[in-house]
Amino acid sequence: MADSGGAGTAYRPISVDGFHDAIKHWNDRTGETGAAYYELDQIEAIADNLLLYQRDSGGWPSNQHPLRVASAGERARALEQKSLADASFDNRNIYPQIEYLSEVFRQTGKHRYRDGALKGLRYTLDRQYPNGGWAHSPDRTDLAYFRHITIADEVMPGVLTFLRKVAAGDYPFDYLDEKLRRQAARAVVKGDALLLDLQVRIDGKRTGWAGQYHEEILQPAKGRAYELPGILAWETVPVLEYLMSIPTPSKNVVEAVNGGAAWLESASLSGFRIDRVKAASQRFDFHNANYDLVVVDDAAAKPIWARFYDLETSEPFLANRDSKRVSKLSEVDVERRTGYSWYGYWPAKFLETEYPAWQQKTAVAARLDSFHKAASSADFDAYFDHFSRGGVFIGTDASERWSVEDFKRYVKPYFSQGKGWTYVPRDRTITVHGDVAWFDELLDNEAYGECRGSGVLVRDEGQWKIAQYNLHFPVPNDLAKQITELIKQSGKR
């Protein structure tokens, strides 16, 4: 354990999971042993490390170890390098630093951490291309791929996930002003639209995403020499996970997710596995390897995916540092064979659990949307077809707890005259557990303004039905006494 960092003050440890990639790459590149590291509760020391490596631009170079105790010489060199234009979003970088500094500010109240976070946030927002994308390394021009719009290593999905948190203003971003939050929200809208446009299509069908795209013509582009243009299975998964995290997905988002999932299913490979076998130890520029990787025929092997697939045929391929495509792992040079993930099981969890769960949520959301649409169009039969047997509607008046049959008698006179009611849903949260789902949603109504609906659905013979819908008017806390006094005076309970 190293000294420093809030001595005498007990702080809550902050997760450094967001720096997993940086730590791995640091260790792979340096191979160092015996370094001193800060403990997780030394949050000020860790945050000061982040500030040390932050560039004057507001960004950070990639692959710095946040817990490592820097020597005096290393600190001096870091200060000398402040003006370098080498900040990068590669390897899930920049946004973890901003989130960490924000949480340290919320715990300590020390403005240097807030200022560092704000500087990083403004860097992130300012470096978004007008078309909505983010580059691998926005300020670098020495290699073409640094300027490409990047999906790989969760650049686009990672930044967008982060900015959604910023826009929402949830902890630890609750200190941000409304102007910055609105700017983040606008960046998300542009980024989301671009993500949908970048999805590769083959014969009109949606597939996955390339690792990088040319920043102007928006076509799949080469990254490093061995990263040729293609559809990437690994990189497609976090894009789909991000799209599935959108609370109220549009029709285009739903189609993108369904198309991407169908492509991943079709791109799975079978009949072999990849084994790691012992080999003479070798030191390469960016990693050590005392093993090799070989393909083993195995009819019982679980499905596996290649990382790269052809943009036109969806056939898997690999490559070497000479940028030449090959079709077999054995044809890849040992340095790239052991230093890069050409095959993996990245989509397995997504396809087995995450996507089916999202499908159920989407089905519930579609059912609720259909319910509101039927009410707006005064479609009596369609409206009540949404309720389960024994369903209940709870209205805004304390007396309004209606069974389906009672509610039909109430609704019939209105709907028969074409008089429905329009509540437009937003900010919906859905939880599904087996054949039961519960939800809450904000609703906009022309007469009553912001309302809230909540309730329960049950799955009956494969179809979701509303077992309870509860409609009410949210009351601002500072008006609660005034409103409840009016209710009391009206004689209602």
Short mmCIF file of C-alpha atoms in Angstrom, two decimals:
data_model
loop_
_atom_site.label_atom_id
_atom_site.label_comp_id
_atom_site.label_asym_id
_atom_site.label_seq_id
_atom_site.Cartn_x
_atom_site.Cartn_y
_atom_site.Cartn_z
CA MET A 1 0.00 0.00 0.00
CA ALA A 2 1.30 3.46 -0.93
CA ASP A 3 1.14 6.54 1.24
CA SER A 4 -0.88 9.61 0.24
CA GLY A 5 -4.44 10.27 -0.77
CA GLY A 6 -6.74 11.71 1.85
CA ALA A 7 -4.74 10.74 4.92
CA GLY A 8 -6.97 10.86 7.98
CA THR A 9 -10.16 11.02 5.88
CA ALA A 10 -12.18 7.89 5.24
CA TYR A 11 -13.65 7.78 1.75
CA ARG A 12 -15.75 5.16 0.03
CA PRO A 13 -13.70 3.12 -2.42
CA ILE A 14 -14.57 3.79 -6.05
CA SER A 15 -14.54 1.00 -8.59
CA VAL A 16 -11.74 1.06 -11.15
CA ASP A 17 -13.43 -1.50 -13.40
CA GLY A 18 -13.67 1.17 -16.08
CA PHE A 19 -9.88 1.17 -16.29
CA HIS A 20 -9.61 -2.59 -16.88
CA ASP A 21 -8.38 -2.13 -20.45
CA ALA A 22 -5.84 0.52 -19.51
CA ILE A 23 -4.42 -1.62 -16.72
CA LYS A 24 -4.22 -4.72 -18.94
CA HIS A 25 -2.46 -2.87 -21.75
CA TRP A 26 -0.07 -1.21 -19.33
CA ASN A 27 0.87 -4.56 -17.83
CA ASP A 28 1.17 -6.25 -21.24
CA ARG A 29 3.36 -3.49 -22.60
CA THR A 30 5.69 -3.02 -19.63
CA GLY A 31 5.77 -6.48 -18.08
CA GLU A 32 6.86 -4.72 -14.90
CA THR A 33 6.73 -6.35 -11.48
CA GLY A 34 7.15 -4.92 -8.01
CA ALA A 35 5.47 -1.57 -8.67
CA ALA A 36 3.62 0.15 -5.81
CA TYR A 37 -0.11 0.75 -6.16
CA TYR A 38 -2.66 2.86 -4.34
CA GLU A 39 -5.49 1.14 -2.47
CA LEU A 40 -9.03 1.65 -3.73
CA ASP A 41 -9.97 3.88 -0.78
CA GLN A 42 -7.10 6.28 -1.60
CA ILE A 43 -9.39 8.04 -4.00
CA GLU A 44 -7.63 11.42 -3.88
CA ALA A 45 -4.27 9.86 -4.75
CA ILE A 46 -5.84 7.98 -7.66
CA ALA A 47 -7.68 11.10 -8.82
CA ASP A 48 -4.44 13.11 -8.60
CA ASN A 49 -2.86 10.45 -10.83
CA LEU A 50 -5.61 11.05 -13.36
CA LEU A 51 -5.05 14.81 -13.21
CA LEU A 52 -1.30 14.27 -13.62
CA TYR A 53 -1.78 12.47 -16.93
CA GLN A 54 -4.58 14.71 -18.23
CA ARG A 55 -3.47 16.74 -21.23
CA ASP A 56 -3.98 20.50 -21.55
CA SER A 57 -6.65 19.70 -24.15
CA GLY A 58 -8.74 17.96 -21.49
CA GLY A 59 -8.25 14.43 -22.82
CA TRP A 60 -5.98 11.60 -21.72
CA PRO A 61 -3.50 9.36 -23.53
CA SER A 62 -4.57 5.73 -23.44
CA ASN A 63 -3.20 2.84 -21.38
CA GLN A 64 -2.05 4.67 -18.24
CA HIS A 65 -2.33 2.68 -15.00
CA PRO A 66 -4.47 4.77 -12.61
CA LEU A 67 -3.39 2.95 -9.41
CA ARG A 68 0.33 2.89 -10.05
CA VAL A 69 2.51 5.14 -7.87
CA ALA A 70 4.63 7.27 -10.20
CA SER A 71 8.23 8.06 -9.36
CA ALA A 72 9.46 11.64 -9.12
CA GLY A 73 11.03 11.30 -12.55
CA GLU A 74 7.84 9.92 -14.07
CA ARG A 75 5.83 12.75 -12.57
CA ALA A 76 8.24 15.31 -14.00
CA ARG A 77 7.98 13.72 -17.48
CA ALA A 78 4.18 13.65 -17.24
CA LEU A 79 4.13 17.37 -16.47
CA GLU A 80 6.42 18.04 -19.44
CA GLN A 81 4.02 16.10 -21.72
CA LYS A 82 0.89 18.06 -20.77
CA SER A 83 0.77 19.84 -24.13
CA LEU A 84 0.97 16.69 -26.25
CA ALA A 85 -1.91 16.12 -28.69
CA ASP A 86 -2.11 12.40 -28.00
CA ALA A 87 -5.45 12.05 -26.20
CA SER A 88 -7.41 8.98 -27.32
CA PHE A 89 -10.76 7.29 -26.75
CA ASP A 90 -9.12 3.97 -27.64
CA ASN A 91 -9.30 1.12 -25.14
CA ARG A 92 -12.26 2.61 -23.30
CA ASN A 93 -10.46 5.78 -22.38
CA ILE A 94 -11.31 9.35 -21.28
CA TYR A 95 -14.88 8.79 -20.11
CA PRO A 96 -13.83 6.51 -17.19
CA GLN A 97 -11.50 9.28 -15.97
CA ILE A 98 -14.30 11.85 -16.11
CA GLU A 99 -16.68 9.62 -14.17
CA TYR A 100 -14.04 8.79 -11.56
CA LEU A 101 -13.08 12.45 -11.04
CA SER A 102 -16.76 13.37 -10.78
CA GLU A 103 -17.32 10.84 -8.03
CA VAL A 104 -14.21 11.98 -6.15
CA PHE A 105 -15.51 15.56 -6.34
CA ARG A 106 -18.90 14.46 -5.01
CA GLN A 107 -17.19 12.73 -2.07
CA THR A 108 -14.52 15.32 -1.28
CA GLY A 109 -16.00 18.58 -2.53
CA LYS A 110 -12.56 19.56 -3.85
CA HIS A 111 -12.84 21.70 -6.94
CA ARG A 112 -9.70 20.47 -8.70
CA TYR A 113 -11.43 17.17 -9.34
CA ARG A 114 -14.58 18.89 -10.60
CA ASP A 115 -12.48 21.10 -12.87
CA GLY A 116 -10.61 18.12 -14.29
CA ALA A 117 -13.89 16.30 -14.96
CA LEU A 118 -15.42 19.34 -16.64
CA LYS A 119 -12.35 19.79 -18.79
CA GLY A 120 -12.59 16.16 -19.90
CA LEU A 121 -16.33 16.43 -20.56
CA ARG A 122 -15.89 19.54 -22.69
CA TYR A 123 -13.12 17.77 -24.61
CA THR A 124 -15.47 14.86 -25.29
CA LEU A 125 -18.30 17.11 -26.48
CA ASP A 126 -16.03 19.35 -28.56
CA ARG A 127 -14.39 16.41 -30.36
CA GLN A 128 -17.64 15.01 -31.73
CA TYR A 129 -17.70 15.25 -35.51
CA PRO A 130 -20.61 17.25 -37.04
CA ASN A 131 -21.93 13.93 -38.38
CA GLY A 132 -22.20 12.58 -34.82
CA GLY A 133 -19.12 10.36 -34.60
CA TRP A 134 -16.00 10.27 -32.47
CA ALA A 135 -12.50 9.53 -33.70
CA HIS A 136 -10.09 7.00 -32.23
CA SER A 137 -7.61 9.80 -31.36
CA PRO A 138 -9.16 13.14 -32.36
CA ASP A 139 -6.03 15.33 -32.24
CA ARG A 140 -3.57 12.97 -33.92
CA THR A 141 -2.86 13.11 -37.64
CA ASP A 142 0.19 10.84 -37.96
CA LEU A 143 -1.88 7.77 -38.89
CA ALA A 144 -5.13 7.78 -40.87
CA TYR A 145 -7.01 5.48 -38.53
CA PHE A 146 -6.59 7.90 -35.63
CA ARG A 147 -9.09 10.20 -37.37
CA HIS A 148 -11.56 7.48 -38.38
CA ILE A 149 -14.92 7.23 -36.63
CA THR A 150 -14.38 4.30 -34.32
CA ILE A 151 -16.68 1.56 -33.03
CA ALA A 152 -13.84 -0.74 -31.89
CA ASP A 153 -12.95 -0.83 -28.20
CA GLU A 154 -16.34 0.74 -27.46
CA VAL A 155 -15.36 4.23 -28.58
CA MET A 156 -18.80 5.19 -29.95
CA PRO A 157 -20.97 2.99 -27.68
CA GLY A 158 -18.82 3.80 -24.64
CA VAL A 159 -18.91 7.55 -25.16
CA LEU A 160 -22.66 7.50 -25.86
CA THR A 161 -23.38 5.42 -22.76
CA PHE A 162 -21.38 7.91 -20.71
CA LEU A 163 -23.12 10.94 -22.24
CA ARG A 164 -26.53 9.44 -21.54
CA LYS A 165 -25.58 9.40 -17.84
CA VAL A 166 -24.40 12.99 -18.10
CA ALA A 167 -27.61 14.10 -19.82
CA ALA A 168 -29.73 12.41 -17.15
CA GLY A 169 -27.82 14.23 -14.40
CA ASP A 170 -27.69 11.16 -12.19
CA TYR A 171 -24.97 10.70 -9.56
CA PRO A 172 -22.09 11.46 -9.87
CA PHE A 173 -23.07 13.95 -12.58
CA ASP A 174 -25.74 15.72 -10.54
CA TYR A 175 -23.46 18.72 -10.09
CA LEU A 176 -23.48 19.57 -13.81
CA ASP A 177 -25.45 22.58 -15.00
CA GLU A 178 -28.44 22.30 -17.29
CA LYS A 179 -26.55 23.76 -20.27
CA LEU A 180 -23.94 20.99 -20.24
CA ARG A 181 -26.58 18.32 -19.75
CA ARG A 182 -28.55 19.62 -22.73
CA GLN A 183 -25.38 19.68 -24.81
CA ALA A 184 -24.73 16.06 -23.86
CA ALA A 185 -28.30 15.14 -24.79
CA ARG A 186 -27.90 16.71 -28.23
CA ALA A 187 -24.64 14.85 -28.74
CA VAL A 188 -26.41 11.58 -27.91
CA VAL A 189 -29.15 12.25 -30.47
CA LYS A 190 -26.57 12.86 -33.20
CA GLY A 191 -24.48 9.88 -32.16
CA ASP A 192 -27.44 7.52 -32.04
CA ALA A 193 -28.56 8.53 -35.52
CA LEU A 194 -25.07 7.91 -36.90
CA LEU A 195 -24.80 4.50 -35.23
CA LEU A 196 -27.97 3.40 -36.99
CA ASP A 197 -26.71 4.72 -40.34
CA LEU A 198 -23.37 2.91 -39.96
CA GLN A 199 -24.89 -0.55 -39.56
CA VAL A 200 -23.63 -2.61 -42.50
CA ARG A 201 -26.27 -3.98 -44.84
CA ILE A 202 -25.86 -6.96 -47.17
CA ASP A 203 -28.56 -7.32 -49.84
CA GLY A 204 -30.65 -4.85 -47.86
CA LYS A 205 -30.41 -6.82 -44.61
CA ARG A 206 -28.98 -5.28 -41.46
CA THR A 207 -25.90 -7.05 -40.14
CA GLY A 208 -23.27 -5.77 -37.70
CA TRP A 209 -20.83 -2.87 -37.54
CA ALA A 210 -17.33 -2.30 -38.84
CA GLY A 211 -14.56 -1.41 -36.44
CA GLN A 212 -13.87 1.96 -38.07
CA TYR A 213 -15.39 4.23 -40.71
CA HIS A 214 -13.92 7.01 -42.81
CA GLU A 215 -14.84 10.23 -41.06
CA GLU A 216 -16.14 11.91 -44.25
CA ILE A 217 -17.56 9.27 -46.58
CA LEU A 218 -18.70 7.02 -43.71
CA GLN A 219 -17.54 3.80 -45.37
CA PRO A 220 -15.84 0.96 -43.42
CA ALA A 221 -12.13 1.68 -43.22
CA LYS A 222 -8.90 -0.05 -42.27
CA GLY A 223 -7.59 0.40 -38.75
CA ARG A 224 -4.15 -0.94 -38.04
CA ALA A 225 -2.42 -2.85 -40.84
CA TYR A 226 -4.04 -6.17 -39.90
CA GLU A 227 -7.47 -4.65 -39.13
CA LEU A 228 -8.98 -4.66 -42.59
CA PRO A 229 -12.45 -3.31 -43.38
CA GLY A 230 -15.06 -5.85 -42.35
CA ILE A 231 -18.02 -6.58 -40.11
CA LEU A 232 -16.73 -7.25 -36.61
CA ALA A 233 -18.59 -9.66 -34.34
CA TRP A 234 -16.92 -8.60 -31.10
CA GLU A 235 -17.42 -4.89 -31.75
CA THR A 236 -21.04 -5.41 -32.81
CA VAL A 237 -22.03 -6.75 -29.38
CA PRO A 238 -21.42 -3.55 -27.35
CA VAL A 239 -23.22 -1.50 -30.01
CA LEU A 240 -26.27 -3.74 -29.66
CA GLU A 241 -26.01 -3.64 -25.86
CA TYR A 242 -25.92 0.13 -25.99
CA LEU A 243 -28.95 0.32 -28.29
CA MET A 244 -30.83 -2.07 -26.01
CA SER A 245 -30.12 0.26 -23.07
CA ILE A 246 -32.16 3.08 -24.64
CA PRO A 247 -35.23 3.37 -22.38
CA THR A 248 -37.80 3.97 -25.12
CA PRO A 249 -36.30 2.62 -28.34
CA SER A 250 -37.60 3.87 -31.67
CA LYS A 251 -38.74 1.55 -34.45
CA ASN A 252 -35.37 2.06 -36.15
CA VAL A 253 -33.49 1.09 -33.00
CA VAL A 254 -35.60 -2.05 -32.59
CA GLU A 255 -34.97 -3.02 -36.21
CA ALA A 256 -31.24 -2.40 -35.81
CA VAL A 257 -31.04 -4.63 -32.74
CA ASN A 258 -33.11 -7.39 -34.30
CA GLY A 259 -31.07 -7.25 -37.49
CA GLY A 260 -27.77 -7.30 -35.62
CA ALA A 261 -28.86 -10.22 -33.44
CA ALA A 262 -30.03 -12.21 -36.48
CA TRP A 263 -26.67 -11.60 -38.17
CA LEU A 264 -24.73 -12.74 -35.10
CA GLU A 265 -26.81 -15.93 -35.04
CA SER A 266 -26.04 -16.56 -38.69
CA ALA A 267 -22.33 -15.75 -38.29
CA SER A 268 -21.66 -18.36 -35.60
CA LEU A 269 -19.16 -21.08 -36.53
CA SER A 270 -19.15 -24.71 -35.45
CA GLY A 271 -17.12 -27.90 -35.64
CA PHE A 272 -13.91 -26.62 -34.05
CA ARG A 273 -12.40 -24.96 -31.00
CA ILE A 274 -9.27 -22.90 -30.36
CA ASP A 275 -6.74 -24.47 -27.98
CA ARG A 276 -3.80 -22.82 -26.25
CA VAL A 277 -0.67 -25.01 -26.38
CA LYS A 278 2.70 -24.54 -24.73
CA ALA A 279 5.47 -23.00 -26.82
CA ALA A 280 8.87 -21.41 -26.34
CA SER A 281 8.55 -18.07 -24.55
CA GLN A 282 8.84 -15.05 -26.83
CA ARG A 283 8.85 -11.32 -26.09
CA PHE A 284 7.13 -9.14 -28.68
CA ASP A 285 6.75 -5.36 -28.71
CA PHE A 286 3.41 -5.37 -26.96
CA HIS A 287 3.13 -8.74 -25.21
CA ASN A 288 4.90 -11.87 -24.00
CA ALA A 289 3.80 -15.32 -25.16
CA ASN A 290 4.85 -18.74 -23.90
CA TYR A 291 2.05 -20.43 -25.85
CA ASP A 292 0.56 -20.75 -29.31
CA LEU A 293 -3.03 -21.01 -30.54
CA VAL A 294 -4.24 -23.86 -32.73
CA VAL A 295 -7.51 -24.87 -34.33
CA VAL A 296 -8.79 -28.29 -33.21
CA ASP A 297 -11.62 -30.07 -35.02
CA ASP A 298 -14.40 -30.80 -32.53
CA ALA A 299 -17.93 -31.66 -33.63
CA ALA A 300 -19.18 -31.10 -30.06
CA ALA A 301 -17.58 -27.67 -29.65
CA LYS A 302 -19.87 -24.81 -28.67
CA PRO A 303 -20.51 -22.09 -31.27
CA ILE A 304 -17.62 -19.69 -31.80
CA TRP A 305 -17.29 -16.46 -33.80
CA ALA A 306 -14.55 -14.99 -35.94
CA ARG A 307 -13.77 -11.37 -35.25
CA PHE A 308 -13.82 -10.24 -38.91
CA TYR A 309 -16.39 -11.00 -41.63
CA ASP A 310 -16.43 -9.96 -45.27
CA LEU A 311 -18.54 -6.86 -46.03
CA GLU A 312 -20.25 -8.50 -49.01
CA THR A 313 -20.31 -12.25 -48.32
CA SER A 314 -20.16 -12.34 -44.51
CA GLU A 315 -17.42 -14.96 -44.75
CA PRO A 316 -14.85 -14.90 -41.91
CA PHE A 317 -11.29 -13.80 -42.55
CA LEU A 318 -8.04 -12.97 -40.73
CA ALA A 319 -4.98 -10.89 -41.67
CA ASN A 320 -1.30 -10.22 -41.02
CA ARG A 321 0.66 -7.05 -40.45
CA ASP A 322 1.33 -6.91 -44.19
CA SER A 323 -2.43 -6.26 -44.63
CA LYS A 324 -2.93 -9.48 -46.58
CA ARG A 325 -6.04 -11.49 -45.85
CA VAL A 326 -5.78 -15.14 -44.87
CA SER A 327 -8.45 -17.71 -44.12
CA LYS A 328 -6.76 -19.87 -41.48
CA LEU A 329 -5.42 -19.07 -38.02
CA SER A 330 -2.27 -21.03 -38.83
CA GLU A 331 -1.58 -18.57 -41.65
CA VAL A 332 -1.39 -15.66 -39.21
CA ASP A 333 2.12 -14.89 -37.97
CA VAL A 334 2.73 -16.05 -34.41
CA GLU A 335 3.07 -12.48 -33.10
CA ARG A 336 -0.43 -11.57 -34.30
CA ARG A 337 -1.81 -15.03 -33.66
CA THR A 338 -1.01 -14.77 -29.95
CA GLY A 339 -1.35 -11.00 -29.63
CA TYR A 340 -4.84 -10.50 -31.04
CA SER A 341 -8.27 -12.06 -30.52
CA TRP A 342 -9.24 -13.55 -33.88
CA TYR A 343 -11.90 -15.92 -32.51
CA GLY A 344 -14.07 -15.76 -29.44
CA TYR A 345 -17.40 -16.30 -27.74
CA TRP A 346 -18.29 -12.60 -27.41
CA PRO A 347 -21.89 -12.86 -28.71
CA ALA A 348 -22.82 -15.96 -26.67
CA LYS A 349 -24.11 -14.21 -23.52
CA PHE A 350 -25.81 -11.57 -25.62
CA LEU A 351 -27.71 -14.12 -27.69
CA GLU A 352 -28.50 -16.51 -24.83
CA THR A 353 -29.69 -14.07 -22.16
CA GLU A 354 -29.42 -10.34 -22.91
CA TYR A 355 -31.22 -10.25 -26.24
CA PRO A 356 -34.13 -12.54 -25.23
CA ALA A 357 -34.67 -10.44 -22.09
CA TRP A 358 -34.69 -7.27 -24.17
CA GLN A 359 -37.15 -8.85 -26.60
CA GLN A 360 -39.56 -9.43 -23.74
CA LYS A 361 -39.18 -5.83 -22.55
CA THR A 362 -39.74 -4.62 -26.08
CA ALA A 363 -42.87 -6.75 -26.37
CA VAL A 364 -44.22 -5.27 -23.14
CA ALA A 365 -43.41 -1.75 -24.34
CA ALA A 366 -45.15 -2.42 -27.67
CA ARG A 367 -48.20 -3.70 -25.80
CA LEU A 368 -48.37 -0.54 -23.69
CA ASP A 369 -47.93 1.65 -26.77
CA SER A 370 -50.77 -0.21 -28.46
CA PHE A 371 -52.90 0.25 -25.34
CA HIS A 372 -52.42 4.03 -25.41
CA LYS A 373 -53.03 4.14 -29.17
CA ALA A 374 -56.35 2.32 -28.78
CA ALA A 375 -57.43 4.81 -26.09
CA SER A 376 -56.49 7.77 -28.28
CA SER A 377 -58.52 6.42 -31.22
CA ALA A 378 -61.45 5.38 -28.99
CA ASP A 379 -61.21 1.79 -30.24
CA PHE A 380 -63.32 0.01 -27.61
CA ASP A 381 -62.63 -3.61 -28.60
CA ALA A 382 -58.89 -3.12 -29.13
CA TYR A 383 -58.55 -1.19 -25.86
CA PHE A 384 -60.13 -3.84 -23.69
CA ASP A 385 -58.38 -6.66 -25.52
CA HIS A 386 -55.24 -5.42 -23.72
CA PHE A 387 -56.57 -6.39 -20.27
CA SER A 388 -56.17 -9.78 -18.65
CA ARG A 389 -59.05 -11.71 -17.16
CA GLY A 390 -59.55 -10.12 -13.76
CA GLY A 391 -57.67 -7.00 -14.83
CA VAL A 392 -58.04 -3.74 -12.92
CA PHE A 393 -57.83 -0.06 -13.89
CA ILE A 394 -57.11 2.39 -11.08
CA GLY A 395 -58.01 5.97 -11.95
CA THR A 396 -56.99 9.29 -10.46
CA ASP A 397 -59.97 9.53 -8.09
CA ALA A 398 -59.73 7.49 -4.89
CA SER A 399 -63.02 5.81 -5.77
CA GLU A 400 -61.84 4.64 -9.19
CA ARG A 401 -60.78 1.05 -8.81
CA TRP A 402 -62.54 -0.65 -11.69
CA SER A 403 -62.73 -4.23 -12.76
CA VAL A 404 -62.67 -4.70 -16.53
CA GLU A 405 -66.46 -5.01 -16.69
CA ASP A 406 -66.98 -1.90 -14.55
CA PHE A 407 -64.45 0.02 -16.59
CA LYS A 408 -66.20 -1.00 -19.81
CA ARG A 409 -69.43 0.53 -18.54
CA TYR A 410 -67.58 3.75 -17.71
CA VAL A 411 -65.74 3.94 -21.04
CA LYS A 412 -68.51 2.87 -23.44
CA PRO A 413 -70.39 6.21 -23.59
CA TYR A 414 -67.21 8.10 -24.41
CA PHE A 415 -65.75 5.72 -26.97
CA SER A 416 -69.09 5.23 -28.71
CA GLN A 417 -69.04 8.98 -29.49
CA GLY A 418 -65.43 8.78 -30.72
CA LYS A 419 -64.14 10.51 -27.58
CA GLY A 420 -60.95 8.86 -26.47
CA TRP A 421 -58.05 10.17 -24.43
CA THR A 422 -54.47 10.70 -25.43
CA TYR A 423 -51.60 10.07 -23.06
CA VAL A 424 -48.19 10.08 -24.74
CA PRO A 425 -45.72 7.82 -22.89
CA ARG A 426 -42.07 8.63 -22.19
CA ASP A 427 -39.36 7.75 -19.65
CA ARG A 428 -40.66 4.22 -19.25
CA THR A 429 -39.04 1.59 -17.02
CA ILE A 430 -39.92 -2.09 -17.46
CA THR A 431 -38.86 -5.11 -15.41
CA VAL A 432 -39.66 -8.63 -16.61
CA HIS A 433 -39.51 -11.71 -14.42
CA GLY A 434 -40.77 -14.85 -16.09
CA ASP A 435 -44.39 -14.35 -17.13
CA VAL A 436 -44.85 -11.17 -15.07
CA ALA A 437 -43.75 -7.64 -15.93
CA TRP A 438 -44.11 -4.41 -13.99
CA PHE A 439 -43.57 -0.90 -15.26
CA ASP A 440 -43.85 2.80 -14.63
CA GLU A 441 -44.00 5.56 -17.22
CA LEU A 442 -44.43 9.29 -17.44
CA LEU A 443 -47.28 10.42 -19.64
CA ASP A 444 -47.97 13.75 -21.34
CA ASN A 445 -51.60 14.81 -21.65
CA GLU A 446 -52.85 18.04 -23.20
CA ALA A 447 -55.35 18.74 -20.43
CA TYR A 448 -53.49 17.50 -17.35
CA GLY A 449 -49.84 17.90 -18.33
CA GLU A 450 -47.41 15.39 -16.83
CA CYS A 451 -49.03 12.25 -15.46
CA ARG A 452 -47.71 8.88 -14.37
CA GLY A 453 -48.84 5.37 -15.19
CA SER A 454 -47.69 2.20 -13.49
CA GLY A 455 -48.85 -1.34 -13.29
CA VAL A 456 -48.41 -5.04 -13.98
CA LEU A 457 -48.70 -7.24 -17.06
CA VAL A 458 -48.93 -11.01 -17.20
CA ARG A 459 -48.14 -13.28 -20.14
CA ASP A 460 -51.19 -15.30 -21.08
CA GLU A 461 -50.86 -17.84 -23.89
CA GLY A 462 -47.85 -16.01 -25.29
CA GLN A 463 -49.42 -12.55 -25.20
CA TRP A 464 -48.84 -9.80 -22.65
CA LYS A 465 -52.01 -8.59 -20.92
CA ILE A 466 -52.52 -5.73 -18.46
CA ALA A 467 -53.42 -7.06 -15.01
CA GLN A 468 -53.36 -3.61 -13.43
CA TYR A 469 -52.97 -0.08 -14.75
CA ASN A 470 -52.69 2.78 -12.27
CA LEU A 471 -53.05 6.35 -13.56
CA HIS A 472 -52.26 9.27 -11.28
CA PHE A 473 -51.09 12.87 -11.18
CA PRO A 474 -47.62 13.39 -9.70
CA VAL A 475 -47.69 16.23 -7.15
CA PRO A 476 -44.60 18.44 -6.75
CA ASN A 477 -43.35 18.27 -3.16
CA ASP A 478 -43.59 22.01 -2.63
CA LEU A 479 -47.28 21.91 -3.65
CA ALA A 480 -48.21 18.77 -1.72
CA LYS A 481 -49.77 20.52 1.32
CA GLN A 482 -51.69 22.94 -0.85
CA ILE A 483 -53.07 20.19 -3.09
CA THR A 484 -53.95 17.81 -0.27
CA GLU A 485 -55.69 20.65 1.56
CA LEU A 486 -57.85 21.25 -1.52
CA ILE A 487 -58.66 17.56 -1.61
CA LYS A 488 -59.64 17.61 2.04
CA GLN A 489 -61.85 20.63 1.52
CA SER A 490 -63.61 18.96 -1.39
CA GLY A 491 -64.65 16.16 0.93
CA LYS A 492 -62.77 13.50 -1.02
CA ARG A 493 -60.70 10.82 0.65
#
